[in-house]
Coordinates of C-alpha atoms in Angstrom, one line a residue:
Chain A
M257 CA -80.5 73.8 -10.7
T258 CA -79.9 74.7 -7.1
H259 CA -82.3 75.8 -4.2
V260 CA -80.2 77.8 -2.1
S261 CA -81.3 78.4 1.6
I262 CA -79.6 80.4 4.1
K263 CA -80.4 79.8 7.8
E264 CA -79.5 82.2 10.6
L265 CA -76.3 83.0 9.1
T266 CA -74.2 85.2 11.4
K267 CA -70.7 86.5 10.9
V268 CA -68.7 88.3 13.7
Y269 CA -65.1 89.3 12.5
P270 CA -62.3 88.6 14.9
G271 CA -62.1 91.7 17.2
A272 CA -65.5 93.1 16.3
T273 CA -68.1 93.6 19.1
T274 CA -71.1 93.8 16.7
P275 CA -71.9 91.0 14.2
S276 CA -71.3 92.2 10.4
L277 CA -74.3 90.0 9.7
D278 CA -76.9 88.8 12.4
R279 CA -79.0 85.7 11.7
L280 CA -79.8 86.2 8.1
S281 CA -82.3 83.8 6.6
L282 CA -83.1 83.7 3.0
E283 CA -84.7 81.1 0.5
I284 CA -83.6 81.4 -3.0
P285 CA -85.6 79.1 -5.2
T286 CA -84.0 77.3 -8.0
G287 CA -83.3 79.6 -11.0
E288 CA -84.4 82.7 -9.6
L289 CA -82.3 86.2 -9.6
T290 CA -82.2 87.6 -6.2
A291 CA -80.9 91.0 -5.2
L292 CA -79.3 91.5 -1.6
L293 CA -79.7 95.1 -1.3
G294 CA -78.3 97.4 1.5
P295 CA -75.9 100.2 2.2
S296 CA -72.3 99.6 2.0
G297 CA -70.9 97.8 5.2
C298 CA -74.3 96.1 5.7
G299 CA -73.0 92.5 5.4
K300 CA -74.0 91.8 1.8
T301 CA -70.5 91.0 0.6
T302 CA -69.9 89.1 3.7
T303 CA -72.9 87.0 2.9
M304 CA -71.8 86.2 -0.7
K305 CA -68.2 85.3 0.4
M306 CA -69.7 82.9 2.9
I307 CA -72.1 81.2 0.2
A308 CA -68.9 81.0 -2.0
G309 CA -66.9 79.4 0.7
L310 CA -64.2 82.3 0.9
L311 CA -65.3 83.2 4.4
E312 CA -66.2 81.0 7.3
P313 CA -69.5 81.8 9.1
T314 CA -69.7 82.3 12.8
S315 CA -72.8 80.4 13.0
G316 CA -75.9 79.3 10.9
D317 CA -75.8 77.2 7.7
V318 CA -75.9 77.5 3.9
T319 CA -77.5 74.4 2.1
F320 CA -77.9 73.8 -1.5
D321 CA -80.9 71.6 -2.3
G322 CA -81.2 70.7 1.5
R323 CA -77.5 69.8 1.8
S324 CA -75.2 71.8 3.9
V325 CA -72.1 73.1 1.9
L326 CA -70.1 74.5 4.8
R327 CA -67.5 71.9 4.9
D328 CA -67.1 72.0 1.0
K329 CA -64.0 73.6 -0.3
P330 CA -64.8 76.7 -2.5
E331 CA -63.6 75.0 -5.5
D332 CA -66.1 72.2 -5.0
R333 CA -69.2 74.3 -4.2
G334 CA -70.3 75.0 -7.9
V335 CA -70.5 78.6 -6.9
V336 CA -68.9 81.2 -9.0
M337 CA -68.5 84.8 -7.6
V338 CA -68.2 87.7 -10.1
F339 CA -66.3 90.5 -8.2
Q340 CA -67.3 94.3 -8.5
N341 CA -64.1 95.4 -10.1
Y342 CA -64.0 92.4 -12.3
L343 CA -60.6 91.3 -11.3
L344 CA -59.5 89.8 -14.7
F345 CA -56.0 88.2 -14.5
P346 CA -54.1 91.0 -16.0
Y347 CA -51.3 89.0 -17.4
M348 CA -53.6 86.6 -19.4
S349 CA -55.2 87.3 -22.5
V350 CA -59.0 87.5 -22.5
A351 CA -59.4 84.1 -24.0
D352 CA -57.1 82.6 -21.3
N353 CA -59.1 84.5 -18.6
V354 CA -62.3 83.0 -19.9
G355 CA -60.8 79.4 -20.2
F356 CA -59.3 79.6 -16.8
G357 CA -61.9 77.4 -15.0
L358 CA -61.6 74.9 -17.5
K359 CA -57.9 74.8 -17.5
M360 CA -58.0 74.2 -13.7
R361 CA -60.2 71.3 -14.4
K362 CA -57.6 70.0 -16.7
K363 CA -59.9 69.9 -19.8
D364 CA -58.6 69.0 -23.2
P365 CA -57.0 72.4 -24.8
A366 CA -59.0 71.9 -27.9
E367 CA -62.3 71.7 -26.0
I368 CA -61.3 74.8 -24.0
K369 CA -60.5 76.8 -27.1
R370 CA -64.0 75.8 -28.6
R371 CA -65.9 76.8 -25.5
V372 CA -64.1 79.9 -25.0
G373 CA -65.1 80.7 -28.6
E374 CA -68.7 80.0 -27.9
M375 CA -68.8 81.9 -24.6
L376 CA -67.0 85.0 -26.3
E377 CA -69.8 84.8 -28.9
L378 CA -72.6 84.7 -26.1
V379 CA -71.2 87.8 -24.5
K380 CA -70.8 89.4 -27.9
L381 CA -67.1 89.8 -27.9
P382 CA -66.0 87.3 -30.4
D383 CA -62.9 89.0 -31.7
L384 CA -61.4 90.2 -28.5
G385 CA -59.8 86.8 -27.4
D386 CA -56.2 87.9 -27.9
R387 CA -56.4 91.1 -26.2
K388 CA -55.0 91.8 -22.6
P389 CA -57.8 93.0 -20.2
S390 CA -56.2 96.3 -19.8
A391 CA -57.0 97.0 -23.6
L392 CA -60.8 96.5 -22.9
S393 CA -63.4 99.0 -21.6
G394 CA -65.2 98.7 -18.5
G395 CA -68.2 97.3 -20.0
Q396 CA -66.1 94.7 -22.0
Q397 CA -64.2 93.6 -19.0
Q398 CA -67.4 93.1 -17.2
R399 CA -68.7 90.8 -19.9
V400 CA -65.4 88.9 -20.0
A401 CA -65.6 88.3 -16.1
L402 CA -69.4 87.1 -16.7
A403 CA -68.0 84.7 -19.4
R404 CA -65.4 83.3 -17.2
A405 CA -67.9 82.5 -14.7
L406 CA -70.5 81.2 -16.8
I407 CA -68.1 78.8 -18.7
V408 CA -67.7 76.5 -15.6
Q409 CA -71.5 76.1 -15.7
P410 CA -72.0 77.0 -12.0
N411 CA -75.0 76.0 -10.0
V412 CA -75.0 79.3 -8.3
L413 CA -73.8 82.5 -9.6
L414 CA -72.9 85.4 -7.3
L415 CA -72.4 88.9 -8.6
D416 CA -71.1 91.9 -6.6
E417 CA -72.6 95.2 -7.9
P418 CA -72.7 93.9 -11.3
L419 CA -74.0 97.3 -12.8
S420 CA -72.5 99.9 -10.7
N421 CA -69.3 100.6 -12.6
L422 CA -71.0 101.0 -15.8
D423 CA -72.4 104.0 -17.7
A424 CA -76.1 104.6 -17.7
H425 CA -76.5 103.2 -21.3
L426 CA -74.3 100.2 -20.7
R427 CA -76.3 99.2 -17.5
F428 CA -79.3 98.5 -19.5
E429 CA -77.4 96.5 -22.1
M430 CA -75.6 94.6 -19.2
R431 CA -78.9 94.1 -17.4
D432 CA -80.5 92.4 -20.7
L433 CA -77.4 90.2 -21.2
I434 CA -77.2 89.1 -17.5
R435 CA -81.1 88.4 -17.4
S436 CA -81.0 86.6 -20.6
L437 CA -78.0 84.4 -20.0
Q438 CA -79.4 83.8 -16.5
Q439 CA -82.9 82.7 -17.6
E440 CA -81.4 80.6 -20.5
M441 CA -79.1 78.7 -18.3
G442 CA -81.4 78.8 -15.3
I443 CA -78.6 79.5 -13.0
T444 CA -79.8 80.4 -9.4
T445 CA -78.1 83.9 -9.2
I446 CA -77.6 86.2 -6.2
F447 CA -76.4 89.7 -6.4
V448 CA -75.5 92.4 -4.1
T449 CA -75.9 96.1 -4.4
H450 CA -76.3 99.3 -2.5
D451 CA -78.4 100.7 -5.3
Q452 CA -82.2 100.3 -5.0
E453 CA -82.7 100.9 -8.8
E454 CA -80.0 98.3 -10.0
A455 CA -81.8 95.8 -7.6
V456 CA -85.2 96.6 -9.1
V457 CA -84.2 96.7 -12.6
L458 CA -82.5 93.2 -12.4
A459 CA -83.8 91.0 -9.6
D460 CA -86.9 88.8 -9.4
R461 CA -86.9 89.2 -5.6
V462 CA -85.1 91.7 -3.5
A463 CA -83.8 91.2 0.1
L464 CA -83.2 94.4 1.8
I465 CA -80.6 94.2 4.7
L466 CA -80.1 97.1 7.0
D467 CA -77.7 96.9 10.0
G468 CA -76.8 93.3 9.3
Q469 CA -80.5 92.1 9.5
M470 CA -83.0 91.5 6.9
K471 CA -85.7 93.9 6.8
Q472 CA -88.0 92.7 4.0
Y473 CA -87.7 89.9 1.3
D474 CA -90.2 90.4 -1.6
R475 CA -90.7 91.2 -5.3
A476 CA -89.3 94.4 -6.2
D477 CA -92.6 96.3 -6.6
V478 CA -93.8 95.6 -3.0
F479 CA -91.1 97.6 -1.5
Y480 CA -92.6 100.6 -3.3
K481 CA -96.3 99.9 -2.7
R482 CA -96.1 98.1 0.8
P483 CA -92.7 98.9 2.6
I484 CA -92.6 97.1 5.8
D485 CA -91.4 100.0 8.0
E486 CA -90.1 103.6 7.7
A487 CA -86.3 102.6 7.2
T488 CA -87.3 100.4 4.2
A489 CA -89.4 103.1 2.7
R490 CA -86.8 105.7 3.0
F491 CA -84.2 103.3 1.5
F492 CA -86.4 103.2 -1.5
G493 CA -86.8 106.9 -1.8
G494 CA -89.9 107.4 0.3
H495 CA -90.2 110.9 1.9
N496 CA -93.8 111.3 3.1
F497 CA -94.3 109.8 6.8
I498 CA -97.3 111.3 8.4
P499 CA -98.2 110.2 12.0
G500 CA -101.9 109.5 12.8
T501 CA -104.3 106.6 13.6
S502 CA -106.0 103.9 11.3
D503 CA -109.1 102.1 11.9
G504 CA -108.4 99.9 8.8
H505 CA -110.6 102.1 6.4
V506 CA -109.7 105.7 7.3
F507 CA -106.3 107.3 8.5
D508 CA -106.9 110.3 10.8
C509 CA -104.0 112.7 10.6
A510 CA -102.9 116.4 10.1
L511 CA -103.8 116.2 6.5
G512 CA -107.4 115.1 7.6
K513 CA -109.2 111.9 7.3
L514 CA -107.9 109.9 4.3
S515 CA -109.4 106.7 3.0
L516 CA -107.2 103.7 2.8
P517 CA -107.0 100.7 0.6
E518 CA -108.2 97.2 1.8
G519 CA -105.9 95.4 4.2
A520 CA -104.4 98.5 5.9
T521 CA -103.1 98.0 9.5
T522 CA -105.1 99.6 12.4
G523 CA -103.8 101.4 15.3
A524 CA -101.4 104.2 15.8
G525 CA -98.9 104.4 12.7
K526 CA -97.4 106.4 10.0
L527 CA -99.3 107.0 6.6
T528 CA -96.7 106.8 3.7
F529 CA -97.3 107.3 -0.1
R530 CA -94.6 107.8 -2.7
P531 CA -93.9 111.5 -4.2
E532 CA -94.9 110.2 -7.5
N533 CA -98.2 109.2 -6.5
V534 CA -99.4 112.4 -5.6
R535 CA -101.8 113.7 -8.4
I536 CA -102.6 117.1 -9.3
G537 CA -106.2 118.2 -9.1
A538 CA -109.0 117.2 -7.0
G539 CA -109.6 113.8 -8.7
P540 CA -112.7 112.3 -10.2
D541 CA -114.6 111.8 -7.1
A542 CA -112.8 114.5 -4.7
Q543 CA -111.6 111.5 -2.7
N544 CA -108.5 112.3 -0.5
A545 CA -108.5 115.8 -2.2
L546 CA -106.4 118.5 -0.5
T547 CA -105.3 121.9 -1.1
S548 CA -101.6 122.7 -1.0
T549 CA -99.3 125.6 -1.3
I550 CA -95.9 125.4 -3.3
A551 CA -93.2 125.8 -1.1
E552 CA -90.2 124.8 -3.2
V553 CA -89.7 123.6 -6.9
I554 CA -86.9 121.7 -8.2
Y555 CA -86.9 121.0 -11.9
L556 CA -85.3 117.8 -13.0
G557 CA -85.7 117.7 -16.7
T558 CA -88.1 114.7 -17.1
Q559 CA -89.6 115.4 -14.0
T560 CA -90.5 118.2 -11.4
R561 CA -89.9 117.8 -7.6
L562 CA -92.4 119.8 -5.5
K563 CA -92.2 120.7 -1.7
L564 CA -96.0 121.1 -1.0
R565 CA -97.4 122.5 2.3
V566 CA -100.8 121.3 3.5
G567 CA -101.7 123.2 6.7
E568 CA -98.6 122.7 8.7
T569 CA -97.7 119.3 7.1
E570 CA -94.9 119.1 4.4
V571 CA -95.7 116.9 1.4
D572 CA -93.1 115.8 -1.1
A573 CA -94.4 115.2 -4.7
V574 CA -92.9 114.4 -8.0
V575 CA -95.0 115.7 -11.0
N576 CA -94.8 115.9 -14.9
P577 CA -93.1 119.2 -15.6
N578 CA -95.7 119.8 -18.5
E579 CA -98.7 118.9 -16.6
I580 CA -99.6 122.4 -15.8
E581 CA -98.5 125.7 -17.3
S582 CA -96.1 126.6 -14.5
Y583 CA -95.2 125.8 -11.0
A584 CA -94.2 129.0 -8.9
V585 CA -93.6 129.2 -5.1
G586 CA -96.6 130.4 -3.2
D587 CA -99.1 129.2 -5.7
T588 CA -102.1 127.1 -4.5
L589 CA -102.3 123.7 -5.9
P590 CA -105.1 121.2 -5.6
I591 CA -104.0 117.8 -5.1
H592 CA -105.4 114.3 -4.2
L593 CA -104.0 111.0 -2.9
P594 CA -105.5 108.0 -4.6
S595 CA -106.5 105.6 -1.8
A596 CA -104.8 102.6 -3.4
T597 CA -101.4 104.4 -3.3
L598 CA -101.4 105.0 0.4
W599 CA -100.0 102.5 3.0
V600 CA -99.7 102.5 6.9
I601 CA -96.4 101.4 8.5
Chain B
M92 CA -34.2 133.7 -9.7
E93 CA -37.5 133.0 -10.8
V94 CA -37.9 129.2 -11.3
G95 CA -41.6 129.5 -12.7
H96 CA -39.7 130.9 -16.1
L97 CA -37.9 127.5 -16.7
S98 CA -39.6 125.1 -18.8
D99 CA -40.6 121.8 -17.1
R100 CA -37.9 120.0 -19.3
T101 CA -35.2 122.3 -17.9
K102 CA -36.3 121.9 -14.4
I103 CA -36.3 118.2 -14.8
F104 CA -32.7 118.4 -16.3
L105 CA -31.5 120.7 -13.3
L106 CA -33.1 118.5 -10.8
L107 CA -31.5 115.2 -12.3
L108 CA -28.1 116.9 -12.6
P109 CA -26.6 115.9 -9.4
A110 CA -27.4 112.3 -9.9
M111 CA -26.5 112.2 -13.3
F112 CA -23.1 113.7 -12.4
I113 CA -22.4 111.1 -10.1
I114 CA -23.5 108.3 -12.5
V115 CA -21.6 109.8 -15.4
V116 CA -18.2 110.6 -13.5
L117 CA -18.1 108.0 -11.0
F118 CA -19.5 105.0 -12.6
F119 CA -18.8 105.5 -16.2
G120 CA -15.6 107.2 -15.5
G121 CA -14.3 104.3 -13.5
L122 CA -15.7 102.0 -16.0
M123 CA -13.7 103.8 -18.7
I124 CA -10.5 103.9 -16.7
G125 CA -10.9 100.1 -16.0
L126 CA -11.6 99.4 -19.5
M127 CA -8.5 101.3 -20.7
R128 CA -6.2 99.5 -18.5
S129 CA -7.8 96.1 -19.2
F130 CA -6.5 96.7 -22.8
N131 CA -3.1 97.6 -21.5
Y132 CA -3.6 101.4 -22.4
M133 CA -2.0 103.6 -19.9
P134 CA -0.4 106.8 -21.5
V135 CA 0.8 108.0 -18.1
I136 CA 3.4 105.2 -17.8
G137 CA 4.0 104.9 -21.6
L138 CA 1.6 102.2 -22.6
T139 CA 0.0 103.7 -25.8
E140 CA -0.5 100.6 -27.8
P141 CA -3.7 98.8 -26.5
D142 CA -3.8 95.1 -26.8
L143 CA -5.9 92.0 -25.7
S144 CA -3.0 90.4 -23.8
A145 CA -4.8 90.7 -20.4
Y146 CA -8.1 89.1 -21.7
I147 CA -6.1 86.3 -23.5
S148 CA -4.4 85.6 -20.1
V149 CA -7.7 85.6 -18.3
F150 CA -9.3 83.2 -20.8
T151 CA -6.3 80.8 -21.2
D152 CA -6.2 80.5 -17.3
R153 CA -7.9 77.3 -15.9
E154 CA -8.5 78.7 -12.7
F155 CA -10.6 81.5 -14.1
Y156 CA -13.2 78.8 -15.5
L157 CA -13.2 77.1 -12.0
S158 CA -13.7 80.2 -10.5
F159 CA -16.5 81.3 -12.8
L160 CA -18.3 77.9 -12.3
L161 CA -17.9 78.4 -8.3
T162 CA -19.2 81.9 -8.6
F163 CA -22.0 80.8 -10.7
H164 CA -22.9 78.3 -8.4
I165 CA -22.8 80.6 -5.3
A166 CA -25.0 83.1 -6.9
F167 CA -27.5 80.9 -8.6
T168 CA -27.9 78.7 -5.5
S169 CA -28.3 81.4 -3.1
T170 CA -30.8 83.4 -5.2
V171 CA -32.8 80.3 -5.8
I172 CA -32.9 79.0 -2.1
S173 CA -33.5 82.6 -0.8
S174 CA -36.2 83.5 -3.4
I175 CA -38.2 80.1 -2.5
L176 CA -38.0 80.4 1.2
A177 CA -38.6 84.3 1.0
I178 CA -41.9 83.5 -0.8
G179 CA -42.8 80.9 1.6
A180 CA -42.2 83.2 4.5
A181 CA -44.2 86.1 2.8
L182 CA -47.0 83.6 2.4
L183 CA -47.0 82.9 6.1
L184 CA -46.4 86.4 7.3
R185 CA -49.3 88.0 5.2
R186 CA -51.8 86.0 7.1
S187 CA -53.1 87.7 10.3
F188 CA -52.1 85.6 13.5
V189 CA -51.3 86.5 17.1
G190 CA -47.8 88.1 17.4
R191 CA -47.5 88.7 13.8
S192 CA -46.0 92.0 14.2
I193 CA -43.2 90.6 16.5
V194 CA -42.5 87.7 14.0
N195 CA -42.5 90.4 11.2
F196 CA -40.0 92.4 13.2
L197 CA -37.9 89.4 13.9
F198 CA -38.0 88.4 10.0
Q199 CA -36.6 91.9 9.0
L200 CA -34.1 92.4 12.0
N201 CA -31.0 91.0 10.1
L202 CA -31.5 93.5 7.2
T203 CA -29.6 95.8 9.5
V204 CA -26.7 93.7 10.1
P205 CA -23.6 94.1 7.7
H206 CA -22.7 91.2 5.6
L207 CA -19.3 91.3 7.3
V208 CA -20.6 90.8 10.9
G209 CA -22.9 88.2 9.6
A210 CA -20.0 86.3 7.9
I211 CA -17.7 86.3 11.0
G212 CA -20.9 85.0 12.8
M213 CA -21.0 82.2 10.3
L214 CA -17.2 81.5 11.0
Y215 CA -17.7 81.5 14.7
L216 CA -20.7 79.1 14.3
F217 CA -19.9 76.7 11.5
S218 CA -16.1 76.2 11.2
Q219 CA -14.5 73.2 12.3
S220 CA -13.2 75.0 15.5
G221 CA -16.4 76.9 15.9
S222 CA -19.2 76.7 18.5
F223 CA -21.4 73.9 16.4
A224 CA -18.1 71.7 16.1
R225 CA -17.4 72.1 19.7
L226 CA -21.0 71.3 20.8
A227 CA -21.2 68.2 18.6
H228 CA -17.8 67.0 20.2
E229 CA -19.1 67.8 23.7
F230 CA -22.2 65.7 23.2
G231 CA -20.1 62.9 21.7
M232 CA -21.5 63.1 18.3
I233 CA -18.1 63.4 16.6
A234 CA -14.5 62.2 18.0
R235 CA -12.7 65.5 17.2
P236 CA -14.2 69.0 16.5
S237 CA -12.4 68.7 13.1
D238 CA -14.4 65.8 12.1
F239 CA -17.4 68.4 11.8
P240 CA -18.4 68.7 8.3
A241 CA -16.5 71.5 6.4
L242 CA -19.1 74.2 6.0
V243 CA -16.7 77.1 5.6
F244 CA -13.7 77.2 3.4
D245 CA -15.4 74.2 1.6
P246 CA -15.2 73.4 -2.0
Y247 CA -19.3 73.7 -2.4
A248 CA -19.2 77.1 -0.9
I249 CA -21.8 75.9 1.6
G250 CA -20.8 78.6 4.1
I251 CA -21.1 81.3 1.6
I252 CA -24.5 80.3 0.5
L253 CA -25.6 80.0 3.9
Q254 CA -24.6 83.5 4.8
Y255 CA -26.3 84.8 1.5
V256 CA -29.4 82.9 2.1
W257 CA -29.5 84.2 5.8
K258 CA -29.1 87.7 4.8
E259 CA -31.2 87.8 1.3
I260 CA -34.4 86.0 2.5
P261 CA -35.7 89.1 4.5
F262 CA -34.7 91.3 1.6
I263 CA -36.6 89.4 -0.9
G264 CA -39.2 88.6 1.7
V265 CA -39.8 92.4 2.5
I266 CA -40.4 93.1 -1.3
V267 CA -42.6 90.2 -2.0
L268 CA -44.8 90.8 1.2
A269 CA -45.4 94.3 0.2
N270 CA -46.1 93.1 -3.4
M271 CA -48.6 90.6 -1.9
Q272 CA -50.3 93.0 0.4
S273 CA -50.9 95.4 -2.5
I274 CA -52.2 92.9 -4.7
G275 CA -54.7 91.7 -1.9
E276 CA -56.5 88.3 -1.8
D277 CA -59.5 89.0 -4.2
Y278 CA -57.6 87.5 -7.2
E279 CA -57.1 84.1 -5.4
S280 CA -60.7 84.3 -4.2
V281 CA -61.8 84.5 -8.0
A282 CA -59.6 81.7 -8.9
R283 CA -60.9 79.5 -6.0
S284 CA -64.4 80.2 -7.0
L285 CA -63.6 79.2 -10.6
G286 CA -62.5 75.9 -9.4
A287 CA -58.7 76.1 -8.7
S288 CA -57.1 74.3 -5.8
K289 CA -54.9 76.1 -3.5
W290 CA -51.8 75.0 -5.2
Q291 CA -53.1 75.9 -8.7
T292 CA -54.3 79.3 -7.3
F293 CA -50.8 79.9 -6.0
R294 CA -49.1 78.6 -9.4
Y295 CA -51.3 80.3 -12.0
V296 CA -52.6 83.3 -10.1
L297 CA -50.4 84.5 -7.0
L298 CA -47.0 83.6 -8.5
P299 CA -47.5 85.5 -11.7
L300 CA -48.9 88.4 -9.9
I301 CA -46.0 88.8 -7.6
F302 CA -43.4 87.8 -10.3
P303 CA -42.4 91.3 -11.3
G304 CA -41.5 91.8 -7.7
V305 CA -39.8 88.5 -7.2
L306 CA -37.9 89.1 -10.5
S307 CA -36.5 92.3 -9.6
A308 CA -35.5 91.3 -6.2
S309 CA -33.7 88.2 -7.3
V310 CA -32.1 89.9 -10.1
M311 CA -30.6 92.4 -7.6
V312 CA -29.6 89.5 -5.3
F313 CA -28.1 87.6 -8.1
A314 CA -26.0 90.6 -9.3
F315 CA -24.9 91.2 -5.8
T316 CA -23.9 87.8 -4.8
F317 CA -22.2 87.3 -8.2
G318 CA -20.0 90.3 -7.8
A319 CA -19.5 90.5 -4.0
Y320 CA -16.1 90.3 -2.8
E321 CA -16.1 90.1 1.0
I322 CA -18.1 87.0 1.9
P323 CA -16.4 84.5 -0.3
A324 CA -13.0 86.3 0.9
I325 CA -13.9 85.4 4.5
L326 CA -15.7 82.2 4.3
G327 CA -14.6 80.7 0.7
A328 CA -11.9 78.1 0.1
N329 CA -8.5 79.3 -1.4
F330 CA -8.8 77.4 -4.5
P331 CA -10.9 77.8 -6.6
A332 CA -11.6 81.2 -5.3
A333 CA -14.7 83.2 -6.3
L334 CA -14.1 85.4 -9.2
P335 CA -14.2 88.8 -7.5
V336 CA -11.7 87.4 -4.9
L337 CA -9.5 86.2 -7.9
A338 CA -9.7 89.7 -9.6
Y339 CA -8.8 91.3 -6.2
R340 CA -5.7 89.1 -5.9
K341 CA -4.6 89.9 -9.2
Y342 CA -4.9 93.6 -8.5
T343 CA -3.0 93.4 -5.2
D344 CA -0.3 91.2 -6.8
V345 CA 3.4 92.4 -6.4
D346 CA 3.6 91.9 -10.0
L347 CA 2.2 95.2 -11.4
A348 CA 1.8 93.4 -14.9
A349 CA -1.1 91.4 -13.2
R350 CA -3.3 94.6 -12.9
P351 CA -4.6 94.9 -16.4
E352 CA -5.5 91.3 -15.7
A353 CA -7.4 92.2 -12.8
M354 CA -9.4 94.9 -14.9
A355 CA -10.1 92.6 -17.5
M356 CA -11.4 90.1 -15.1
A357 CA -13.6 92.9 -13.5
I358 CA -15.1 93.8 -17.0
V359 CA -15.7 90.2 -17.7
I360 CA -17.6 89.7 -14.3
A361 CA -19.8 92.7 -15.2
L362 CA -20.5 91.5 -18.7
L363 CA -21.3 88.0 -17.6
S364 CA -23.8 89.0 -14.9
A365 CA -25.3 91.3 -17.3
V366 CA -25.7 88.4 -19.9
M367 CA -26.7 85.8 -17.3
I368 CA -29.4 88.4 -15.9
Y369 CA -30.9 89.0 -19.5
F370 CA -31.3 85.3 -20.1
Y371 CA -32.9 84.7 -16.6
V372 CA -35.4 87.5 -17.0
R373 CA -36.4 86.3 -20.5
Y374 CA -36.8 82.8 -19.5
S375 CA -38.4 83.1 -16.4
R376 CA -40.9 85.6 -17.7
R377 CA -42.0 83.2 -20.4
R378 CA -42.1 80.1 -17.8
I379 CA -44.2 81.9 -15.2
R380 CA -46.5 84.1 -17.1
G381 CA -46.6 82.5 -20.3

């Protein structure tokens, strides 16, 4: 039950001229699951290591429930980190790996054995205690690593790219497992990932870090609906950025005058909307209706990606492949952009 | 000839042939001749009835047992001390610090110095007429240079062990350091974050991880120091002498009858070091990784 707060955290590695992490501030409420999202080399893992005490910050502070932990040794912080490549001790059995933290705390062997049994049950690997890690699949190793971390009942759990080494079907299984264990135990959890899908799937809140600085810290859906700037929108798969001016209600641009949702910013800016929010047809009241020409068709199985041309402007759209009979290059396609899905940055 | 027509197995066999030739002819050939001679079997000079007399005289000689104890002491002590110090040195050298590459270079420098040269250096420095004895006398710490503690030609073989430690630390150290660098520090980070102290992390994580490297390096050092001749010949006491020195003395004895005994002793040295290495590997594996 720990409220983690990161204040102006900065790390400049010896010999480096630019900071790997530049004044990152973040509040992670007790029991929440937060993602640090960003491309590789943006300072995510550096941040985790500083929270865990494995790396010393150049400046800034990390507090747990208001108390600075920078002077605490890593083993005294109550923070456990699960690494991306699991790092199970190869010469130990699965059970010894899981019981490692308790053994280091000099717990009674009988108690260790009992709790290791319970923990393996919890991660659904009850019969694998005697195996060596090398005899396990990637997904099983991941679960052992998780069990090894959770057995010491940490206040804060740090996960480094927890889903990225897993197959698609294992990802959802592991996601459910991590979420249910995390909710059950109420552990404040931070994980880092470069994959926006992983962040959205797993996290309560997402902190997007680009170039060592935090861009936006919000609930996952906000990044799709209300990105703070073009770089953020692009990171989340945004493609449509159309320059123009907004008066708060109408956006005037090459596509024409489009009506905006409540609360849109005013002045010069860029109109953005997600490809999947481009609708086929003129819409019920012909609001924001446009006529486009199909310039390119990419069939992706469950969806079809279209490059459309409205006058001189290119619009990216993702549509249901079965919504109309066929999509052919050169065809004219009426579309509309629901005003609730538009946003000005 | 078109090599492509050969099967992989044939190719491997042909490629290994030169190395196999050397091993089979030189090593096993030498071993066979030594073995035959140790059994007093030498048809060339009319000895066609093999017997165990050479072994009996080796095992009934008290000097052999004293020599064995001394040789074991030299090999064991040198291996343990140099392994411990080498691990310590590797732990320091893997950190990054200013001037690391220079320290690293100096650390490995004596790998290039032959054992013999090192031994003579020891002699100059540590003998009772050597530099340290004279310095100590000069500064009035001892009355006569000969009061300097006996570190060479001494019954505890301190000079020999010093020489081996000096020479083997970088050997083991370089292997262990490479080992540590390929393992990285992430396992230790995991252990620390799971609540292990620095010492526990070393004992339960790093040591078991580098153990295979330490084991093979120290086995090499043990086998070498157990069977090496030149260092105990230069720096050792006359009695008891190390086993290889004793064997060589028998071999060069004016009495040709002592030769089978020399061969028997050489065979015994080889067997003993094989047996000791076997038990060392078994015991230490259980102890460190168990």
